[in-house]
PDB file of C-alpha atoms and ligand atoms in Angstrom:
ATOM      1  CA  MET R   1       6.058  -8.841 -16.672  1.00  0.00           C
ATOM      2  CA  LYS R   2       9.149 -10.205 -15.096  1.00  0.00           C
ATOM      3  CA  LYS R   3      10.609  -7.932 -12.557  1.00  0.00           C
ATOM      4  CA  TRP R   4      14.202  -8.170 -14.015  1.00  0.00           C
ATOM      5  CA  LEU R   5      12.794  -7.250 -17.573  1.00  0.00           C
ATOM      6  CA  LEU R   6      11.080  -4.243 -16.180  1.00  0.00           C
ATOM      7  CA  LEU R   7      14.135  -3.122 -14.608  1.00  0.00           C
ATOM      8  CA  ALA R   8      16.201  -3.581 -17.603  1.00  0.00           C
ATOM      9  CA  LEU R   9      13.587  -1.723 -19.669  1.00  0.00           C
ATOM     10  CA  THR R  10      13.621   1.174 -17.085  1.00  0.00           C
ATOM     11  CA  ALA R  11      17.316   1.441 -17.236  1.00  0.00           C
ATOM     12  CA  LEU R  12      17.270   1.409 -20.987  1.00  0.00           C
ATOM     13  CA  PHE R  13      14.792   4.284 -21.215  1.00  0.00           C
ATOM     14  CA  ALA R  14      16.627   6.276 -18.541  1.00  0.00           C
ATOM     15  CA  SER R  15      19.970   6.023 -20.257  1.00  0.00           C
ATOM     16  CA  GLN R  16      18.382   7.127 -23.526  1.00  0.00           C
ATOM     17  CA  ALA R  17      16.768  10.047 -22.025  1.00  0.00           C
ATOM     18  CA  PHE R  18      20.104  10.926 -20.612  1.00  0.00           C
ATOM     19  CA  ALA R  19      21.967  10.454 -23.923  1.00  0.00           C
ATOM     20  CA  ALA R  20      19.263  12.617 -25.887  1.00  0.00           C
ATOM     21  CA  ASP R  21      20.003  15.783 -23.784  1.00  0.00           C
ATOM     22  CA  PRO R  22      22.620  17.674 -25.769  1.00  0.00           C
ATOM     23  CA  VAL R  23      23.464  20.059 -22.917  1.00  0.00           C
ATOM     24  CA  THR R  24      24.574  17.102 -20.751  1.00  0.00           C
ATOM     25  CA  GLN R  25      26.414  15.588 -23.560  1.00  0.00           C
ATOM     26  CA  ARG R  26      28.462  18.659 -24.380  1.00  0.00           C
ATOM     27  CA  LYS R  27      29.091  19.468 -20.673  1.00  0.00           C
ATOM     28  CA  GLU R  28      30.430  15.928 -20.393  1.00  0.00           C
ATOM     29  CA  VAL R  29      32.974  16.526 -23.056  1.00  0.00           C
ATOM     30  CA  PHE R  30      33.965  20.007 -21.721  1.00  0.00           C
ATOM     31  CA  LYS R  31      34.522  18.258 -18.335  1.00  0.00           C
ATOM     32  CA  GLN R  32      36.888  15.848 -20.146  1.00  0.00           C
ATOM     33  CA  TYR R  33      38.752  18.905 -21.604  1.00  0.00           C
ATOM     34  CA  LYS R  34      39.224  20.270 -18.221  1.00  0.00           C
ATOM     35  CA  GLN R  35      40.576  17.044 -16.952  1.00  0.00           C
ATOM     36  CA  THR R  36      43.013  16.542 -19.873  1.00  0.00           C
ATOM     37  CA  VAL R  37      44.186  20.143 -19.901  1.00  0.00           C
ATOM     38  CA  GLY R  38      44.531  19.991 -16.089  1.00  0.00           C
ATOM     39  CA  GLN R  39      46.865  17.047 -16.339  1.00  0.00           C
ATOM     40  CA  MET R  40      48.983  18.636 -18.986  1.00  0.00           C
ATOM     41  CA  GLY R  41      49.043  21.863 -17.245  1.00  0.00           C
ATOM     42  CA  LYS R  42      50.831  20.298 -14.158  1.00  0.00           C
ATOM     43  CA  THR R  43      53.828  19.309 -16.464  1.00  0.00           C
ATOM     44  CA  VAL R  44      53.767  22.661 -18.198  1.00  0.00           C
ATOM     45  CA  LYS R  45      53.965  24.482 -14.796  1.00  0.00           C
ATOM     46  CA  GLY R  46      56.693  22.087 -13.673  1.00  0.00           C
ATOM     47  CA  GLN R  47      54.567  20.466 -10.972  1.00  0.00           C
ATOM     48  CA  ALA R  48      54.860  17.135 -12.653  1.00  0.00           C
ATOM     49  CA  PRO R  49      57.749  15.411 -14.458  1.00  0.00           C
ATOM     50  CA  TYR R  50      57.712  15.609 -18.228  1.00  0.00           C
ATOM     51  CA  ASN R  51      57.134  12.180 -19.777  1.00  0.00           C
ATOM     52  CA  LYS R  52      57.155  12.393 -23.478  1.00  0.00           C
ATOM     53  CA  ASP R  53      54.897   9.402 -24.249  1.00  0.00           C
ATOM     54  CA  GLU R  54      52.319  10.203 -21.526  1.00  0.00           C
ATOM     55  CA  PHE R  55      52.147  13.902 -22.601  1.00  0.00           C
ATOM     56  CA  ALA R  56      51.812  12.867 -26.236  1.00  0.00           C
ATOM     57  CA  LYS R  57      48.933  10.592 -25.213  1.00  0.00           C
ATOM     58  CA  LEU R  58      47.083  13.471 -23.513  1.00  0.00           C
ATOM     59  CA  ALA R  59      47.535  15.695 -26.348  1.00  0.00           C
ATOM     60  CA  ALA R  60      46.272  13.193 -28.832  1.00  0.00           C
ATOM     61  CA  HIS R  61      43.351  12.570 -26.493  1.00  0.00           C
ATOM     62  CA  LEU R  62      42.495  16.342 -26.405  1.00  0.00           C
ATOM     63  CA  ASP R  63      42.710  16.447 -30.223  1.00  0.00           C
ATOM     64  CA  MET R  64      40.206  13.725 -30.337  1.00  0.00           C
ATOM     65  CA  LEU R  65      37.958  15.441 -27.798  1.00  0.00           C
ATOM     66  CA  ALA R  66      38.235  18.711 -29.885  1.00  0.00           C
ATOM     67  CA  GLN R  67      36.150  17.186 -32.546  1.00  0.00           C
ATOM     68  CA  GLN R  68      33.392  16.266 -30.329  1.00  0.00           C
ATOM     69  CA  PRO R  69      31.103  18.522 -28.478  1.00  0.00           C
ATOM     70  CA  TRP R  70      30.044  20.848 -31.422  1.00  0.00           C
ATOM     71  CA  GLN R  71      27.313  18.419 -32.679  1.00  0.00           C
ATOM     72  CA  TYR R  72      25.598  18.964 -29.398  1.00  0.00           C
ATOM     73  CA  PHE R  73      24.719  22.512 -29.956  1.00  0.00           C
ATOM     74  CA  PRO R  74      21.531  22.040 -31.915  1.00  0.00           C
ATOM     75  CA  ALA R  75      19.127  24.908 -32.312  1.00  0.00           C
ATOM     76  CA  GLY R  76      16.964  25.337 -29.379  1.00  0.00           C
ATOM     77  CA  SER R  77      19.479  23.992 -26.779  1.00  0.00           C
ATOM     78  CA  ASP R  78      20.046  27.370 -25.239  1.00  0.00           C
ATOM     79  CA  LYS R  79      17.467  26.629 -22.674  1.00  0.00           C
ATOM     80  CA  GLY R  80      17.658  25.060 -19.272  1.00  0.00           C
ATOM     81  CA  LYS R  81      20.825  24.464 -17.342  1.00  0.00           C
ATOM     82  CA  THR R  82      23.276  25.708 -19.769  1.00  0.00           C
ATOM     83  CA  ASP R  83      25.865  28.478 -19.783  1.00  0.00           C
ATOM     84  CA  ALA R  84      25.799  28.649 -23.616  1.00  0.00           C
ATOM     85  CA  LYS R  85      25.198  32.281 -24.861  1.00  0.00           C
ATOM     86  CA  PRO R  86      22.478  32.794 -27.452  1.00  0.00           C
ATOM     87  CA  GLU R  87      25.218  34.261 -29.579  1.00  0.00           C
ATOM     88  CA  ILE R  88      26.145  30.661 -30.474  1.00  0.00           C
ATOM     89  CA  TRP R  89      23.030  30.507 -32.644  1.00  0.00           C
ATOM     90  CA  SER R  90      22.753  34.081 -33.713  1.00  0.00           C
ATOM     91  CA  LYS R  91      26.341  34.395 -34.945  1.00  0.00           C
ATOM     92  CA  PRO R  92      27.149  30.774 -36.079  1.00  0.00           C
ATOM     93  CA  ALA R  93      29.993  31.919 -38.363  1.00  0.00           C
ATOM     94  CA  GLU R  94      31.835  33.512 -35.384  1.00  0.00           C
ATOM     95  CA  PHE R  95      31.301  30.430 -33.286  1.00  0.00           C
ATOM     96  CA  GLN R  96      32.650  28.216 -36.091  1.00  0.00           C
ATOM     97  CA  LYS R  97      35.619  30.451 -36.414  1.00  0.00           C
ATOM     98  CA  ASP R  98      36.465  29.842 -32.696  1.00  0.00           C
ATOM     99  CA  ILE R  99      35.957  26.207 -33.044  1.00  0.00           C
ATOM    100  CA  ASP R 100      38.308  25.950 -36.045  1.00  0.00           C
ATOM    101  CA  ASN R 101      40.907  28.113 -34.340  1.00  0.00           C
ATOM    102  CA  TYR R 102      40.813  25.851 -31.238  1.00  0.00           C
ATOM    103  CA  LYS R 103      40.963  22.624 -33.417  1.00  0.00           C
ATOM    104  CA  ALA R 104      43.971  24.082 -35.371  1.00  0.00           C
ATOM    105  CA  GLU R 105      45.980  24.823 -32.240  1.00  0.00           C
ATOM    106  CA  THR R 106      44.961  21.530 -30.625  1.00  0.00           C
ATOM    107  CA  ALA R 107      46.203  19.629 -33.722  1.00  0.00           C
ATOM    108  CA  LYS R 108      49.446  21.603 -33.427  1.00  0.00           C
ATOM    109  CA  LEU R 109      49.855  20.673 -29.835  1.00  0.00           C
ATOM    110  CA  LYS R 110      49.529  17.039 -30.771  1.00  0.00           C
ATOM    111  CA  GLN R 111      52.276  17.603 -33.360  1.00  0.00           C
ATOM    112  CA  VAL R 112      54.845  19.339 -31.103  1.00  0.00           C
ATOM    113  CA  ALA R 113      53.943  16.819 -28.294  1.00  0.00           C
ATOM    114  CA  ASN R 114      55.125  13.964 -30.744  1.00  0.00           C
ATOM    115  CA  ASP R 115      58.225  15.948 -31.375  1.00  0.00           C
ATOM    116  CA  GLY R 116      59.072  16.266 -27.769  1.00  0.00           C
ATOM    117  CA  ASP R 117      60.536  19.689 -27.262  1.00  0.00           C
ATOM    118  CA  LEU R 118      59.220  20.792 -23.933  1.00  0.00           C
ATOM    119  CA  ASN R 119      59.757  24.629 -24.711  1.00  0.00           C
ATOM    120  CA  ALA R 120      57.620  24.312 -27.926  1.00  0.00           C
ATOM    121  CA  ILE R 121      55.098  22.346 -25.988  1.00  0.00           C
ATOM    122  CA  LYS R 122      54.729  24.948 -23.420  1.00  0.00           C
ATOM    123  CA  ALA R 123      54.298  27.609 -26.012  1.00  0.00           C
ATOM    124  CA  GLN R 124      51.675  25.557 -27.880  1.00  0.00           C
ATOM    125  CA  PHE R 125      49.818  24.831 -24.670  1.00  0.00           C
ATOM    126  CA  ASN R 126      49.422  28.416 -23.955  1.00  0.00           C
ATOM    127  CA  ALA R 127      48.106  28.967 -27.450  1.00  0.00           C
ATOM    128  CA  VAL R 128      45.525  26.257 -26.935  1.00  0.00           C
ATOM    129  CA  GLN R 129      44.334  27.770 -23.693  1.00  0.00           C
ATOM    130  CA  LYS R 130      44.004  31.179 -25.406  1.00  0.00           C
ATOM    131  CA  THR R 131      41.520  29.582 -27.917  1.00  0.00           C
ATOM    132  CA  CYS R 132      39.536  28.054 -24.947  1.00  0.00           C
ATOM    133  CA  LYS R 133      39.327  31.508 -23.343  1.00  0.00           C
ATOM    134  CA  ALA R 134      38.510  33.336 -26.655  1.00  0.00           C
ATOM    135  CA  CYS R 135      35.471  31.182 -27.153  1.00  0.00           C
ATOM    136  CA  HIS R 136      34.371  31.375 -23.489  1.00  0.00           C
ATOM    137  CA  ASP R 137      34.718  35.159 -23.553  1.00  0.00           C
ATOM    138  CA  SER R 138      32.400  35.497 -26.498  1.00  0.00           C
ATOM    139  CA  PHE R 139      29.937  32.378 -26.178  1.00  0.00           C
ATOM    140  CA  ARG R 140      29.805  31.287 -22.476  1.00  0.00           C
ATOM    141  CA  GLN R 141      27.990  32.858 -19.695  1.00  0.00           C
ATOM    142  CA  ASP R 142      30.346  33.746 -16.683  1.00  0.00           C
TER     143      ASP R 142
HETATM  144  C1  LIG W   1      34.269  27.276 -29.691  1.00  0.00           C
HETATM  145  C2  LIG W   1      33.985  27.386 -28.247  1.00  0.00           C
HETATM  146  C3  LIG W   1      34.700  26.751 -26.994  1.00  0.00           C
HETATM  147  C4  LIG W   1      35.908  26.291 -26.957  1.00  0.00           C
HETATM  148  C5  LIG W   1      36.976  26.361 -27.992  1.00  0.00           C
HETATM  149  C6  LIG W   1      36.064  25.799 -25.666  1.00  0.00           C
HETATM  150  N1  LIG W   1      34.943  25.993 -24.834  1.00  0.00           N
HETATM  151 FE1  LIG W   1      34.544  25.420 -23.067  1.00  0.00          FE
HETATM  152  N2  LIG W   1      32.579  25.810 -23.243  1.00  0.00           N
HETATM  153  C7  LIG W   1      32.044  26.480 -24.288  1.00  0.00           C
HETATM  154  C8  LIG W   1      30.611  26.651 -24.033  1.00  0.00           C
HETATM  155  C9  LIG W   1      29.629  27.338 -25.053  1.00  0.00           C
HETATM  156  C10 LIG W   1      30.312  26.158 -22.835  1.00  0.00           C
HETATM  157  C11 LIG W   1      28.995  26.147 -22.157  1.00  0.00           C
HETATM  158  C12 LIG W   1      28.264  24.740 -22.268  1.00  0.00           C
HETATM  159  C13 LIG W   1      26.931  24.759 -21.620  1.00  0.00           C
HETATM  160  O1  LIG W   1      26.764  25.109 -20.456  1.00  0.00           O
HETATM  161  O2  LIG W   1      25.902  24.294 -22.354  1.00  0.00           O
HETATM  162  C14 LIG W   1      31.645  25.688 -22.333  1.00  0.00           C
HETATM  163  C15 LIG W   1      31.801  25.037 -20.986  1.00  0.00           C
HETATM  164  C16 LIG W   1      33.001  24.623 -20.520  1.00  0.00           C
HETATM  165  C17 LIG W   1      33.136  24.059 -19.136  1.00  0.00           C
HETATM  166  C18 LIG W   1      32.039  23.757 -18.209  1.00  0.00           C
HETATM  167  C19 LIG W   1      31.325  22.432 -18.386  1.00  0.00           C
HETATM  168  C20 LIG W   1      30.241  22.179 -17.299  1.00  0.00           C
HETATM  169  O3  LIG W   1      30.301  21.196 -16.547  1.00  0.00           O
HETATM  170  O4  LIG W   1      29.379  23.051 -17.239  1.00  0.00           O
HETATM  171  C21 LIG W   1      34.509  23.882 -19.051  1.00  0.00           C
HETATM  172  C22 LIG W   1      35.199  23.245 -17.789  1.00  0.00           C
HETATM  173  C23 LIG W   1      35.203  24.168 -20.298  1.00  0.00           C
HETATM  174  N3  LIG W   1      34.276  24.618 -21.117  1.00  0.00           N
HETATM  175  C24 LIG W   1      36.411  24.010 -20.546  1.00  0.00           C
HETATM  176  C25 LIG W   1      37.045  24.293 -21.646  1.00  0.00           C
HETATM  177  C26 LIG W   1      38.576  24.112 -22.018  1.00  0.00           C
HETATM  178  C27 LIG W   1      39.565  23.624 -21.013  1.00  0.00           C
HETATM  179  C28 LIG W   1      38.653  24.378 -23.277  1.00  0.00           C
HETATM  180  C29 LIG W   1      39.986  24.330 -24.067  1.00  0.00           C
HETATM  181  C30 LIG W   1      40.928  23.169 -23.960  1.00  0.00           C
HETATM  182  C31 LIG W   1      37.397  24.856 -23.810  1.00  0.00           C
HETATM  183  N4  LIG W   1      36.531  24.864 -22.857  1.00  0.00           N
HETATM  184  C32 LIG W   1      37.227  25.275 -25.186  1.00  0.00           C
HETATM  185  C33 LIG W   1      32.659  26.880 -25.426  1.00  0.00           C
HETATM  186  C34 LIG W   1      33.997  26.490 -25.787  1.00  0.00           C
END
């Protein structure tokens, strides 16, 4: 076999193995949450100037991300390098409720960010952060 082909195949299999790991996939999305929320937080705390369009873009991005990591919690993915608590799988209705609350607050943040009232944005940003914390308190290992 030609060397380049072997290398290409190795890379292909390696990337598939990586993509197949749901723990890695959900953590990747949570890292993007942190980054996006961190950027918005600077504006909310007055450490960065408020730019309506940029903030609206970040809020829309978070709303898009909010749809994502939940499919990466298949049964049995409570093993290995994960901070996910077993309650995610033993209390699926409660977990789903926290997901729904979070999605609802994120959708509202996107709305108020489009409206552009900074005081409303600050209040709604805090509401979103509360839903992050609520879920972590119940479903994430410290
Ligand atoms: C409905 C539940 C839920 C909500 C809502 C939620 N998280 Fe999490 N988060 C988790 C769970 C569960 C883990 C642990 C994932 C794992 O280790 O497998 C986690 C992990 C994380 C991590 C660590 C990722 C890593 O690299 O290990 C960060 C950072 C994070 N969340 C940030 C946030 C932020 C910011 C928000 C809100 C904008 C948020 N989360 C909302 C459940 C949630």
